[in-house]
mmCIF file of C-alpha atoms and ligand atoms in Angstrom:
data_model
loop_
_atom_site.group_PDB
_atom_site.id
_atom_site.type_symbol
_atom_site.label_atom_id
_atom_site.label_comp_id
_atom_site.label_asym_id
_atom_site.label_seq_id
_atom_site.Cartn_x
_atom_site.Cartn_y
_atom_site.Cartn_z
ATOM 1 C CA MET S 183 91.150 -68.440 -78.026
ATOM 2 C CA LYS S 184 89.009 -71.441 -77.713
ATOM 3 C CA PRO S 185 86.444 -71.522 -80.468
ATOM 4 C CA ASN S 186 82.897 -72.910 -79.369
ATOM 5 C CA ILE S 187 83.592 -76.619 -79.961
ATOM 6 C CA ASN S 188 79.664 -77.449 -80.074
ATOM 7 C CA TYR S 189 79.757 -76.419 -83.503
ATOM 8 C CA ALA S 190 81.852 -79.474 -84.342
ATOM 9 C CA ASN S 191 78.674 -81.502 -83.321
ATOM 10 C CA LEU S 192 76.493 -79.746 -85.749
ATOM 11 C CA ALA S 193 75.351 -81.584 -88.938
ATOM 12 C CA GLU S 194 77.337 -80.418 -92.009
ATOM 13 C CA SER S 195 75.168 -78.211 -93.698
ATOM 14 C CA TYR S 196 71.760 -76.691 -93.297
ATOM 15 C CA LEU S 197 69.109 -78.688 -94.766
ATOM 16 C CA PHE S 198 67.691 -76.387 -97.157
ATOM 17 C CA SER S 199 71.240 -75.489 -98.679
ATOM 18 C CA ALA S 200 71.479 -79.223 -99.411
ATOM 19 C CA VAL S 201 68.509 -79.148 -101.204
ATOM 20 C CA ALA S 202 68.992 -76.045 -103.072
ATOM 21 C CA LYS S 203 72.428 -77.399 -104.047
ATOM 22 C CA LYS S 204 71.074 -80.737 -105.434
ATOM 23 C CA ALA S 205 68.623 -78.937 -107.415
ATOM 24 C CA ALA S 206 70.694 -76.482 -108.643
ATOM 25 C CA ASP S 207 73.504 -79.220 -109.792
ATOM 26 C CA TYR S 208 70.704 -80.932 -111.665
ATOM 27 C CA ALA S 209 69.384 -78.206 -113.605
ATOM 28 C CA ALA S 210 72.939 -77.068 -114.565
ATOM 29 C CA ALA S 211 73.521 -80.422 -116.017
ATOM 30 C CA ASN S 212 70.150 -80.644 -117.509
ATOM 31 C CA PRO S 213 69.412 -77.181 -118.974
ATOM 32 C CA ASP S 214 66.739 -78.598 -121.239
ATOM 33 C CA LYS S 215 64.572 -79.709 -118.258
ATOM 34 C CA LYS S 216 62.340 -77.357 -116.442
ATOM 35 C CA VAL S 217 62.708 -77.870 -112.597
ATOM 36 C CA LEU S 218 59.662 -77.178 -110.192
ATOM 37 C CA LYS S 219 60.349 -76.223 -106.745
ATOM 38 C CA LEU S 220 57.973 -77.201 -103.845
ATOM 39 C CA SER S 221 60.658 -77.528 -101.518
ATOM 40 C CA ILE S 222 61.526 -74.554 -99.394
ATOM 41 C CA GLY S 223 58.544 -72.908 -97.158
ATOM 42 C CA ASP S 224 58.866 -69.549 -98.735
ATOM 43 C CA VAL S 225 55.880 -67.409 -99.795
ATOM 44 C CA THR S 226 55.614 -66.324 -103.620
ATOM 45 C CA LEU S 227 52.768 -63.794 -103.435
ATOM 46 C CA PRO S 228 53.596 -60.151 -103.217
ATOM 47 C CA LEU S 229 52.941 -58.097 -100.079
ATOM 48 C CA ALA S 230 49.161 -57.045 -99.601
ATOM 49 C CA PRO S 231 48.678 -53.349 -101.082
ATOM 50 C CA ALA S 232 47.656 -51.990 -97.417
ATOM 51 C CA VAL S 233 51.102 -53.338 -96.085
ATOM 52 C CA ILE S 234 52.759 -51.178 -99.300
ATOM 53 C CA ALA S 235 50.741 -48.057 -98.735
ATOM 54 C CA ALA S 236 51.727 -48.092 -95.034
ATOM 55 C CA MET S 237 55.374 -48.535 -95.793
ATOM 56 C CA HIS S 238 55.321 -45.860 -98.609
ATOM 57 C CA GLU S 239 53.819 -43.586 -96.049
ATOM 58 C CA ALA S 240 56.625 -44.410 -93.598
ATOM 59 C CA VAL S 241 59.271 -43.850 -96.106
ATOM 60 C CA GLU S 242 57.676 -40.266 -96.771
ATOM 61 C CA GLU S 243 57.698 -39.752 -92.803
ATOM 62 C CA MET S 244 61.318 -40.897 -92.898
ATOM 63 C CA GLY S 245 62.059 -38.186 -95.505
ATOM 64 C CA LYS S 246 60.734 -35.119 -93.295
ATOM 65 C CA LYS S 247 62.500 -33.389 -90.584
ATOM 66 C CA GLU S 248 59.368 -33.296 -88.627
ATOM 67 C CA THR S 249 58.630 -36.853 -88.899
ATOM 68 C CA PHE S 250 61.784 -38.419 -89.225
ATOM 69 C CA LYS S 251 62.728 -41.363 -86.637
ATOM 70 C CA GLY S 252 66.094 -42.638 -85.341
ATOM 71 C CA TYR S 253 66.407 -45.382 -82.968
ATOM 72 C CA GLY S 254 62.976 -46.878 -81.985
ATOM 73 C CA PRO S 255 62.213 -48.842 -78.953
ATOM 74 C CA GLU S 256 64.182 -52.229 -78.907
ATOM 75 C CA GLN S 257 61.040 -54.163 -78.145
ATOM 76 C CA GLY S 258 58.803 -52.514 -80.923
ATOM 77 C CA TYR S 259 56.694 -49.398 -81.264
ATOM 78 C CA PRO S 260 53.774 -49.106 -79.157
ATOM 79 C CA PHE S 261 51.431 -49.105 -82.130
ATOM 80 C CA LEU S 262 52.483 -52.378 -83.436
ATOM 81 C CA ARG S 263 52.425 -53.979 -79.807
ATOM 82 C CA GLU S 264 48.971 -52.591 -79.706
ATOM 83 C CA SER S 265 47.918 -54.085 -82.782
ATOM 84 C CA ILE S 266 49.277 -57.384 -81.843
ATOM 85 C CA LYS S 267 47.190 -57.295 -78.583
ATOM 86 C CA GLY S 268 44.223 -56.516 -80.414
ATOM 87 C CA TYR S 269 44.757 -59.507 -82.900
ATOM 88 C CA TYR S 270 44.999 -61.726 -79.801
ATOM 89 C CA ALA S 271 42.106 -60.137 -78.000
ATOM 90 C CA ARG S 272 39.897 -60.873 -81.087
ATOM 91 C CA ARG S 273 40.621 -64.663 -80.451
ATOM 92 C CA GLY S 274 39.839 -64.158 -76.983
ATOM 93 C CA VAL S 275 43.553 -63.996 -75.509
ATOM 94 C CA THR S 276 44.159 -60.996 -73.279
ATOM 95 C CA LEU S 277 47.880 -59.824 -73.418
ATOM 96 C CA ASN S 278 49.393 -56.346 -72.029
ATOM 97 C CA ALA S 279 51.224 -54.788 -74.707
ATOM 98 C CA ASP S 280 54.673 -54.923 -72.883
ATOM 99 C CA GLU S 281 54.440 -58.819 -72.879
ATOM 100 C CA ILE S 282 54.926 -58.411 -76.719
ATOM 101 C CA PHE S 283 58.294 -58.049 -78.209
ATOM 102 C CA VAL S 284 58.443 -57.257 -81.956
ATOM 103 C CA SER S 285 61.655 -58.569 -83.669
ATOM 104 C CA ASP S 286 63.141 -59.275 -87.333
ATOM 105 C CA GLY S 287 61.580 -62.541 -87.327
ATOM 106 C CA SER S 288 60.867 -65.801 -85.651
ATOM 107 C CA LYS S 289 64.077 -67.779 -86.618
ATOM 108 C CA SER S 290 66.279 -64.912 -84.666
ATOM 109 C CA ASP S 291 63.917 -65.159 -81.516
ATOM 110 C CA CYS S 292 64.040 -69.131 -81.436
ATOM 111 C CA GLY S 293 67.648 -68.863 -81.142
ATOM 112 C CA ASN S 294 68.153 -65.626 -79.049
ATOM 113 C CA ILE S 295 65.423 -66.574 -76.428
ATOM 114 C CA LEU S 296 67.920 -69.320 -75.440
ATOM 115 C CA ASP S 297 70.195 -66.611 -73.829
ATOM 116 C CA ILE S 298 67.865 -66.288 -70.722
ATOM 117 C CA PHE S 299 67.986 -70.043 -70.062
ATOM 118 C CA ALA S 300 70.856 -71.773 -68.225
ATOM 119 C CA LYS S 301 72.968 -74.282 -70.053
ATOM 120 C CA GLU S 302 72.097 -77.233 -67.740
ATOM 121 C CA ASN S 303 68.483 -77.389 -68.955
ATOM 122 C CA THR S 304 67.489 -80.593 -70.626
ATOM 123 C CA VAL S 305 65.346 -79.738 -73.964
ATOM 124 C CA LEU S 306 62.816 -81.597 -75.240
ATOM 125 C CA VAL S 307 62.202 -81.315 -79.034
ATOM 126 C CA PRO S 308 59.718 -83.223 -81.191
ATOM 127 C CA ASP S 309 61.208 -85.296 -83.886
ATOM 128 C CA PRO S 310 60.858 -84.467 -86.996
ATOM 129 C CA VAL S 311 60.490 -80.842 -86.618
ATOM 130 C CA TYR S 312 61.941 -77.302 -87.889
ATOM 131 C CA PRO S 313 65.711 -78.002 -87.468
ATOM 132 C CA VAL S 314 66.332 -74.419 -85.970
ATOM 133 C CA TYR S 315 65.290 -75.785 -82.470
ATOM 134 C CA VAL S 316 67.853 -78.507 -82.681
ATOM 135 C CA ASP S 317 70.933 -76.662 -83.953
ATOM 136 C CA THR S 318 70.554 -73.442 -81.571
ATOM 137 C CA ASN S 319 70.650 -75.773 -78.599
ATOM 138 C CA VAL S 320 73.503 -77.996 -80.065
ATOM 139 C CA MET S 321 75.607 -74.692 -80.551
ATOM 140 C CA ALA S 322 74.716 -73.844 -76.799
ATOM 141 C CA GLY S 323 75.892 -77.522 -75.675
ATOM 142 C CA ARG S 324 72.251 -78.173 -74.369
ATOM 143 C CA LYS S 325 71.101 -81.845 -73.710
ATOM 144 C CA ILE S 326 68.378 -82.956 -76.318
ATOM 145 C CA VAL S 327 65.668 -85.409 -75.844
ATOM 146 C CA TYR S 328 63.127 -86.161 -78.439
ATOM 147 C CA ALA S 329 59.628 -86.574 -78.658
ATOM 148 C CA ALA S 330 58.640 -89.091 -81.311
ATOM 149 C CA ALA S 331 56.024 -88.072 -83.931
ATOM 150 C CA THR S 332 55.018 -90.898 -85.765
ATOM 151 C CA GLU S 333 52.228 -92.192 -87.969
ATOM 152 C CA GLU S 334 50.983 -93.944 -84.870
ATOM 153 C CA ASN S 335 50.320 -90.783 -82.701
ATOM 154 C CA GLY S 336 49.478 -88.910 -85.932
ATOM 155 C CA PHE S 337 52.381 -86.940 -85.834
ATOM 156 C CA LEU S 338 51.479 -85.237 -82.485
ATOM 157 C CA PRO S 339 53.494 -86.731 -79.446
ATOM 158 C CA MET S 340 52.080 -86.219 -76.373
ATOM 159 C CA PRO S 341 53.821 -85.643 -72.893
ATOM 160 C CA ASP S 342 55.434 -88.903 -71.243
ATOM 161 C CA GLU S 343 55.703 -88.682 -67.726
ATOM 162 C CA ASN S 344 58.978 -90.598 -67.587
ATOM 163 C CA THR S 345 60.865 -87.832 -69.819
ATOM 164 C CA ASN S 346 62.182 -84.931 -67.692
ATOM 165 C CA ALA S 347 62.733 -81.940 -69.689
ATOM 166 C CA ASP S 348 63.239 -78.079 -68.674
ATOM 167 C CA ILE S 349 62.429 -76.461 -72.103
ATOM 168 C CA ILE S 350 59.854 -77.857 -74.442
ATOM 169 C CA TYR S 351 59.516 -76.976 -78.160
ATOM 170 C CA ILE S 352 55.951 -77.201 -79.798
ATOM 171 C CA CYS S 353 55.372 -76.239 -83.147
ATOM 172 C CA SER S 354 51.662 -76.168 -84.390
ATOM 173 C CA PRO S 355 50.496 -76.257 -86.832
ATOM 174 C CA ASN S 356 53.669 -78.365 -87.427
ATOM 175 C CA ASN S 357 56.477 -77.914 -89.854
ATOM 176 C CA PRO S 358 57.001 -80.028 -91.541
ATOM 177 C CA THR S 359 54.432 -82.584 -90.930
ATOM 178 C CA GLY S 360 51.330 -80.293 -91.100
ATOM 179 C CA ALA S 361 49.878 -82.018 -88.094
ATOM 180 C CA ALA S 362 48.106 -79.348 -85.388
ATOM 181 C CA TYR S 363 47.135 -80.010 -81.667
ATOM 182 C CA THR S 364 43.525 -79.094 -80.315
ATOM 183 C CA LYS S 365 43.181 -77.187 -77.415
ATOM 184 C CA GLU S 366 42.563 -80.361 -75.122
ATOM 185 C CA GLN S 367 45.822 -81.807 -76.476
ATOM 186 C CA LEU S 368 47.956 -78.410 -75.914
ATOM 187 C CA GLY S 369 46.425 -78.616 -72.421
ATOM 188 C CA LYS S 370 47.967 -81.947 -71.500
ATOM 189 C CA TRP S 371 51.245 -80.020 -72.501
ATOM 190 C CA VAL S 372 50.615 -77.209 -70.200
ATOM 191 C CA GLU S 373 49.712 -79.581 -67.406
ATOM 192 C CA TYR S 374 52.670 -81.377 -67.766
ATOM 193 C CA ALA S 375 55.137 -78.313 -68.012
ATOM 194 C CA LEU S 376 53.613 -76.933 -64.801
ATOM 195 C CA ARG S 377 54.078 -80.194 -63.172
ATOM 196 C CA LYS S 378 57.643 -80.261 -64.351
ATOM 197 C CA ASN S 379 58.592 -76.555 -63.534
ATOM 198 C CA ALA S 380 59.323 -76.521 -67.270
ATOM 199 C CA VAL S 381 58.763 -73.676 -69.668
ATOM 200 C CA ILE S 382 57.007 -74.444 -73.423
ATOM 201 C CA LEU S 383 58.387 -72.457 -76.477
ATOM 202 C CA TYR S 384 55.409 -72.431 -78.700
ATOM 203 C CA ASP S 385 55.993 -71.706 -82.201
ATOM 204 C CA ALA S 386 52.960 -70.223 -83.857
ATOM 205 C CA ALA S 387 54.566 -69.531 -87.120
ATOM 206 C CA TYR S 388 51.911 -71.211 -88.919
ATOM 207 C CA GLU S 389 48.977 -70.336 -86.757
ATOM 208 C CA CYS S 390 47.170 -68.469 -89.680
ATOM 209 C CA PHE S 391 46.626 -71.978 -91.353
ATOM 210 C CA ALA S 392 44.736 -73.281 -88.329
ATOM 211 C CA GLU S 393 41.208 -73.972 -89.141
ATOM 212 C CA GLU S 394 38.294 -75.034 -86.703
ATOM 213 C CA GLY S 395 38.952 -77.160 -83.835
ATOM 214 C CA VAL S 396 42.773 -76.528 -83.782
ATOM 215 C CA ALA S 397 44.363 -74.193 -81.236
ATOM 216 C CA ARG S 398 45.972 -71.008 -82.883
ATOM 217 C CA SER S 399 47.636 -69.841 -79.557
ATOM 218 C CA ILE S 400 48.800 -71.706 -76.578
ATOM 219 C CA TYR S 401 47.498 -69.021 -74.469
ATOM 220 C CA GLU S 402 43.875 -70.288 -75.359
ATOM 221 C CA VAL S 403 44.704 -72.902 -72.888
ATOM 222 C CA GLU S 404 44.212 -72.016 -69.179
ATOM 223 C CA GLY S 405 47.142 -72.101 -67.174
ATOM 224 C CA ALA S 406 49.843 -71.440 -70.387
ATOM 225 C CA LYS S 407 50.562 -68.010 -69.263
ATOM 226 C CA LYS S 408 52.460 -69.649 -66.310
ATOM 227 C CA CYS S 409 54.498 -71.803 -68.229
ATOM 228 C CA ALA S 410 54.622 -70.587 -72.172
ATOM 229 C CA ILE S 411 56.262 -68.334 -74.215
ATOM 230 C CA GLU S 412 54.850 -67.802 -77.892
ATOM 231 C CA LEU S 413 56.729 -67.181 -80.957
ATOM 232 C CA CYS S 414 55.186 -65.856 -83.920
ATOM 233 C CA SER S 415 55.730 -64.285 -87.319
ATOM 234 C CA PHE S 416 54.656 -62.065 -90.174
ATOM 235 C CA SER S 417 56.377 -64.238 -92.750
ATOM 236 C CA LYS S 418 53.798 -66.786 -93.448
ATOM 237 C CA THR S 419 50.771 -64.836 -92.312
ATOM 238 C CA ALA S 420 51.705 -61.782 -94.411
ATOM 239 C CA GLY S 421 54.134 -62.726 -96.987
ATOM 240 C CA PHE S 422 56.917 -60.982 -94.784
ATOM 241 C CA THR S 423 59.653 -63.809 -95.520
ATOM 242 C CA GLY S 424 61.898 -60.811 -97.118
ATOM 243 C CA THR S 425 60.700 -58.102 -95.053
ATOM 244 C CA ARG S 426 61.315 -59.365 -91.900
ATOM 245 C CA CYS S 427 59.280 -59.198 -88.955
ATOM 246 C CA GLY S 428 57.897 -61.206 -85.917
ATOM 247 C CA TYR S 429 57.037 -61.349 -82.450
ATOM 248 C CA THR S 430 57.513 -63.067 -79.251
ATOM 249 C CA VAL S 431 55.106 -63.117 -76.368
ATOM 250 C CA VAL S 432 56.659 -63.395 -72.802
ATOM 251 C CA PRO S 433 54.106 -63.295 -70.200
ATOM 252 C CA GLU S 434 54.787 -61.332 -66.845
ATOM 253 C CA THR S 435 53.328 -64.327 -64.970
ATOM 254 C CA LEU S 436 56.534 -66.537 -66.014
ATOM 255 C CA VAL S 437 58.710 -66.318 -62.962
ATOM 256 C CA TYR S 438 61.256 -69.402 -62.420
ATOM 257 C CA GLU S 439 63.596 -68.932 -59.300
ATOM 258 C CA GLY S 440 62.259 -65.521 -58.446
ATOM 259 C CA MET S 441 63.222 -64.263 -62.047
ATOM 260 C CA SER S 442 60.787 -62.741 -64.456
ATOM 261 C CA LEU S 443 61.410 -64.074 -68.063
ATOM 262 C CA ARG S 444 59.791 -61.023 -69.254
ATOM 263 C CA LYS S 445 62.099 -58.778 -67.571
ATOM 264 C CA MET S 446 65.060 -61.033 -68.767
ATOM 265 C CA TRP S 447 63.800 -60.946 -72.234
ATOM 266 C CA LEU S 448 63.531 -57.214 -71.973
ATOM 267 C CA ARG S 449 66.981 -56.939 -70.677
ATOM 268 C CA ARG S 450 68.447 -59.080 -73.274
ATOM 269 C CA GLN S 451 66.774 -57.622 -76.311
ATOM 270 C CA THR S 452 67.649 -53.839 -74.960
ATOM 271 C CA THR S 453 71.390 -55.091 -74.696
ATOM 272 C CA LYS S 454 71.774 -56.862 -77.869
ATOM 273 C CA PHE S 455 68.948 -55.762 -80.410
ATOM 274 C CA ASN S 456 68.286 -52.393 -81.852
ATOM 275 C CA GLY S 457 64.711 -53.056 -82.814
ATOM 276 C CA VAL S 458 62.956 -53.536 -86.150
ATOM 277 C CA SER S 459 62.904 -50.675 -88.754
ATOM 278 C CA TYR S 460 59.980 -48.044 -88.475
ATOM 279 C CA ILE S 461 59.296 -48.726 -92.062
ATOM 280 C CA VAL S 462 58.697 -52.557 -91.618
ATOM 281 C CA GLN S 463 56.819 -51.939 -88.297
ATOM 282 C CA LYS S 464 54.317 -49.521 -90.114
ATOM 283 C CA GLY S 465 53.888 -52.430 -92.728
ATOM 284 C CA ALA S 466 53.222 -55.019 -90.172
ATOM 285 C CA ALA S 467 50.737 -52.873 -88.307
ATOM 286 C CA ALA S 468 48.749 -52.548 -91.525
ATOM 287 C CA VAL S 469 48.323 -56.055 -91.760
ATOM 288 C CA PHE S 470 46.023 -55.836 -88.656
ATOM 289 C CA THR S 471 43.744 -53.157 -90.282
ATOM 290 C CA GLU S 472 40.544 -54.293 -91.817
ATOM 291 C CA GLU S 473 41.795 -53.818 -95.148
ATOM 292 C CA GLY S 474 45.005 -55.740 -94.386
ATOM 293 C CA GLU S 475 43.449 -58.659 -92.727
ATOM 294 C CA LYS S 476 41.003 -59.109 -95.916
ATOM 295 C CA GLN S 477 43.905 -58.820 -98.147
ATOM 296 C CA ILE S 478 46.098 -61.289 -96.267
ATOM 297 C CA ARG S 479 43.355 -63.812 -95.922
ATOM 298 C CA GLU S 480 43.001 -63.947 -99.829
ATOM 299 C CA ASN S 481 46.687 -64.752 -100.186
ATOM 300 C CA ILE S 482 46.211 -67.440 -97.239
ATOM 301 C CA ASP S 483 43.100 -68.907 -99.246
ATOM 302 C CA TYR S 484 45.325 -69.005 -102.312
ATOM 303 C CA TYR S 485 48.079 -71.238 -100.725
ATOM 304 C CA ARG S 486 45.282 -73.349 -99.070
ATOM 305 C CA GLU S 487 43.881 -73.913 -102.537
ATOM 306 C CA ASN S 488 47.367 -74.939 -103.637
ATOM 307 C CA ALA S 489 47.534 -77.288 -100.516
ATOM 308 C CA LYS S 490 44.154 -79.100 -101.630
ATOM 309 C CA ILE S 491 45.469 -79.444 -105.017
ATOM 310 C CA ILE S 492 48.663 -81.293 -103.861
ATOM 311 C CA ALA S 493 46.492 -83.338 -101.159
ATOM 312 C CA ALA S 494 44.325 -84.377 -104.134
ATOM 313 C CA CYS S 495 47.334 -85.365 -105.928
ATOM 314 C CA MET S 496 48.516 -87.592 -103.118
ATOM 315 C CA GLU S 497 44.916 -89.137 -102.852
ATOM 316 C CA GLU S 498 44.876 -89.932 -106.658
ATOM 317 C CA CYS S 499 48.380 -91.521 -106.343
ATOM 318 C CA GLY S 500 47.210 -93.345 -103.199
ATOM 319 C CA ILE S 501 50.092 -92.131 -101.132
ATOM 320 C CA PRO S 502 49.485 -91.775 -97.296
ATOM 321 C CA TYR S 503 49.759 -87.900 -96.066
ATOM 322 C CA THR S 504 49.307 -85.785 -93.274
ATOM 323 C CA GLY S 505 48.772 -81.782 -93.388
ATOM 324 C CA GLY S 506 47.346 -79.732 -96.279
ATOM 325 C CA LYS S 507 44.503 -78.835 -93.944
ATOM 326 C CA ASN S 508 45.739 -76.501 -91.163
ATOM 327 C CA SER S 509 48.948 -76.084 -92.909
ATOM 328 C CA PRO S 510 50.568 -75.226 -96.044
ATOM 329 C CA TYR S 511 52.666 -78.364 -95.801
ATOM 330 C CA ILE S 512 51.952 -81.927 -96.985
ATOM 331 C CA TRP S 513 53.813 -84.340 -95.605
ATOM 332 C CA LEU S 514 53.780 -87.700 -97.352
ATOM 333 C CA LYS S 515 54.768 -91.230 -96.976
ATOM 334 C CA CYS S 516 57.682 -91.982 -99.561
ATOM 335 C CA PRO S 517 56.037 -94.791 -101.841
ATOM 336 C CA ASN S 518 57.818 -98.174 -102.142
ATOM 337 C CA SER S 519 59.191 -97.643 -98.901
ATOM 338 C CA LYS S 520 62.154 -95.391 -100.297
ATOM 339 C CA LYS S 521 64.196 -93.298 -98.071
ATOM 340 C CA SER S 522 63.776 -89.428 -98.016
ATOM 341 C CA TRP S 523 66.642 -88.691 -100.221
ATOM 342 C CA GLU S 524 66.216 -91.762 -102.287
ATOM 343 C CA PHE S 525 62.736 -90.453 -103.224
ATOM 344 C CA PHE S 526 64.182 -86.727 -103.627
ATOM 345 C CA ASP S 527 66.690 -88.172 -106.062
ATOM 346 C CA ASP S 528 63.974 -90.261 -107.873
ATOM 347 C CA MET S 529 61.618 -87.502 -108.258
ATOM 348 C CA LEU S 530 64.006 -84.842 -109.425
ATOM 349 C CA GLU S 531 65.242 -87.453 -111.776
ATOM 350 C CA LYS S 532 61.694 -88.742 -113.266
ATOM 351 C CA VAL S 533 59.912 -85.659 -112.918
ATOM 352 C CA GLN S 534 61.641 -82.912 -112.212
ATOM 353 C CA VAL S 535 59.825 -81.667 -108.972
ATOM 354 C CA VAL S 536 61.994 -80.715 -106.001
ATOM 355 C CA GLY S 537 60.718 -81.293 -102.568
ATOM 356 C CA THR S 538 62.236 -81.489 -98.995
ATOM 357 C CA PRO S 539 63.288 -84.899 -97.561
ATOM 358 C CA GLY S 540 61.903 -85.702 -94.336
ATOM 359 C CA SER S 541 64.992 -87.191 -92.848
ATOM 360 C CA GLY S 542 66.370 -83.488 -92.739
ATOM 361 C CA PHE S 543 63.959 -82.740 -90.133
ATOM 362 C CA GLY S 544 64.977 -85.819 -87.785
ATOM 363 C CA GLU S 545 65.344 -89.312 -87.528
ATOM 364 C CA ASN S 546 61.540 -90.057 -87.475
ATOM 365 C CA GLY S 547 61.246 -88.066 -90.739
ATOM 366 C CA GLU S 548 63.331 -90.937 -92.706
ATOM 367 C CA GLY S 549 61.046 -92.441 -95.266
ATOM 368 C CA TYR S 550 58.847 -89.280 -95.626
ATOM 369 C CA PHE S 551 58.839 -85.928 -97.592
ATOM 370 C CA ARG S 552 57.597 -82.533 -97.475
ATOM 371 C CA LEU S 553 56.237 -80.575 -100.091
ATOM 372 C CA THR S 554 54.822 -76.797 -99.879
ATOM 373 C CA ALA S 555 51.692 -74.914 -100.910
ATOM 374 C CA PHE S 556 53.537 -71.610 -101.099
ATOM 375 C CA GLY S 557 54.615 -71.987 -104.701
ATOM 376 C CA SER S 558 52.495 -70.459 -107.681
ATOM 377 C CA ARG S 559 49.335 -71.928 -108.738
ATOM 378 C CA GLU S 560 51.033 -72.665 -112.032
ATOM 379 C CA THR S 561 53.974 -74.606 -110.508
ATOM 380 C CA THR S 562 51.711 -76.385 -108.266
ATOM 381 C CA LYS S 563 49.492 -77.802 -110.956
ATOM 382 C CA GLU S 564 52.142 -78.467 -113.138
ATOM 383 C CA ALA S 565 54.303 -80.434 -110.384
ATOM 384 C CA CYS S 566 50.989 -82.451 -109.432
ATOM 385 C CA ALA S 567 50.371 -83.334 -112.957
ATOM 386 C CA ARG S 568 53.750 -84.593 -113.154
ATOM 387 C CA ILE S 569 53.630 -86.661 -109.935
ATOM 388 C CA VAL S 570 50.217 -88.136 -110.964
ATOM 389 C CA LYS S 571 51.620 -89.475 -114.254
ATOM 390 C CA TRP S 572 54.484 -90.680 -112.712
ATOM 391 C CA LEU S 573 53.082 -92.698 -109.519
ATOM 392 C CA LYS S 574 49.558 -93.049 -110.222
ATOM 393 C CA LYS S 575 48.690 -96.870 -109.781
HETATM 394 N N1 PLP K 52 59.321 -71.299 -86.976
HETATM 395 C C1 PLP K 52 58.952 -72.091 -88.008
HETATM 396 C C2 PLP K 52 58.375 -73.415 -87.516
HETATM 397 C C3 PLP K 52 59.325 -71.982 -89.446
HETATM 398 O O1 PLP K 52 59.154 -73.015 -90.132
HETATM 399 C C4 PLP K 52 60.060 -70.737 -89.908
HETATM 400 C C5 PLP K 52 60.338 -70.460 -91.217
HETATM 401 O O2 PLP K 52 60.012 -71.270 -92.063
HETATM 402 C C6 PLP K 52 60.110 -70.007 -88.968
HETATM 403 C C7 PLP K 52 59.938 -70.011 -87.469
HETATM 404 C C8 PLP K 52 60.876 -68.597 -89.185
HETATM 405 O O3 PLP K 52 60.329 -67.605 -89.440
HETATM 406 P P1 PLP K 52 60.702 -66.135 -89.694
HETATM 407 O O4 PLP K 52 60.742 -65.751 -91.223
HETATM 408 O O5 PLP K 52 59.861 -65.277 -88.913
HETATM 409 O O6 PLP K 52 62.344 -65.898 -89.240
#
């Protein structure tokens, strides 16, 4: 047996494990100090009451012979696919339900979708970005080229005619920079992809944080259904990080060398995936009811307020940052030209606040740092008060 030697090309450990280990080691060595975490992008508010009620009902159904469900459709129950279709329709995007594939979350789909692309494709990934795009392609042995997201371009790289790519990742609103593309900017990417016969993998995991003037779906752009797959998740929208549900949209108009990507993805999913649990899908569908939407909006507003508190803290300290608006992340420039991990150690040591070093998201993230608004209000306020006390000029 020969192992997949591409794994030898991966960085030693996953970024968030490294952050968690450092924070845990510090806490163990300093039991008298209270460590505050604004690091991993995990939600802290519980599921909405409408979701819980729907899941309870579904549990009851599972306990009765007449309503018990065994294996469901691999691509998701029609009731959920229809609800997702309705969610898009309310935003002016028309989809067919059979273009929507329900999954156990976006992370799995990000990796699994690569099954339908040849190994020879060149992948274009923004730098910095969500590390899963890079790692999954390193595992597959694909050539990766980078689009630099820098202070100069507002962390929103635009297509470069001299770069050739077949698979293009776009994450907007972006993790980690919080920057978000307008419809016009995305239009340039769509034009580029169509010209290059490339496919865009559009990660909309944070679409619910997008405010006016910023796109929430790539399909708002004309022509996108001919070149883009959209991945989305209930994790940040509805607090499903531990419940697990997401969806991927593969329009039927995506045809390359005579092959329908929708049909290929259907074939892939029906072969390797057995669907998301009925109970979870019932809970996910409740997110789109009037009551559910209102409740999740309240939770999103809570995180938005946290983001404002962190942004105000940056302003007070005179630290340049992006995000906070359209995004639950604040991407800040490390003070005194510190490197990302240096600043991480410093902040942990001086004020016991944990964030995520920007360098973990790519080379261009060096010298930057990410704070998340997904913490509790109490933690956010206390962390900000400590940072202000420490760094205010
Ligand atoms: N995409 C981005 C950009 C993310 O930041 C995350 C999670 O943090 C995901 C996808 C994964 O989401 P899920 O919980 O649905 O796997």
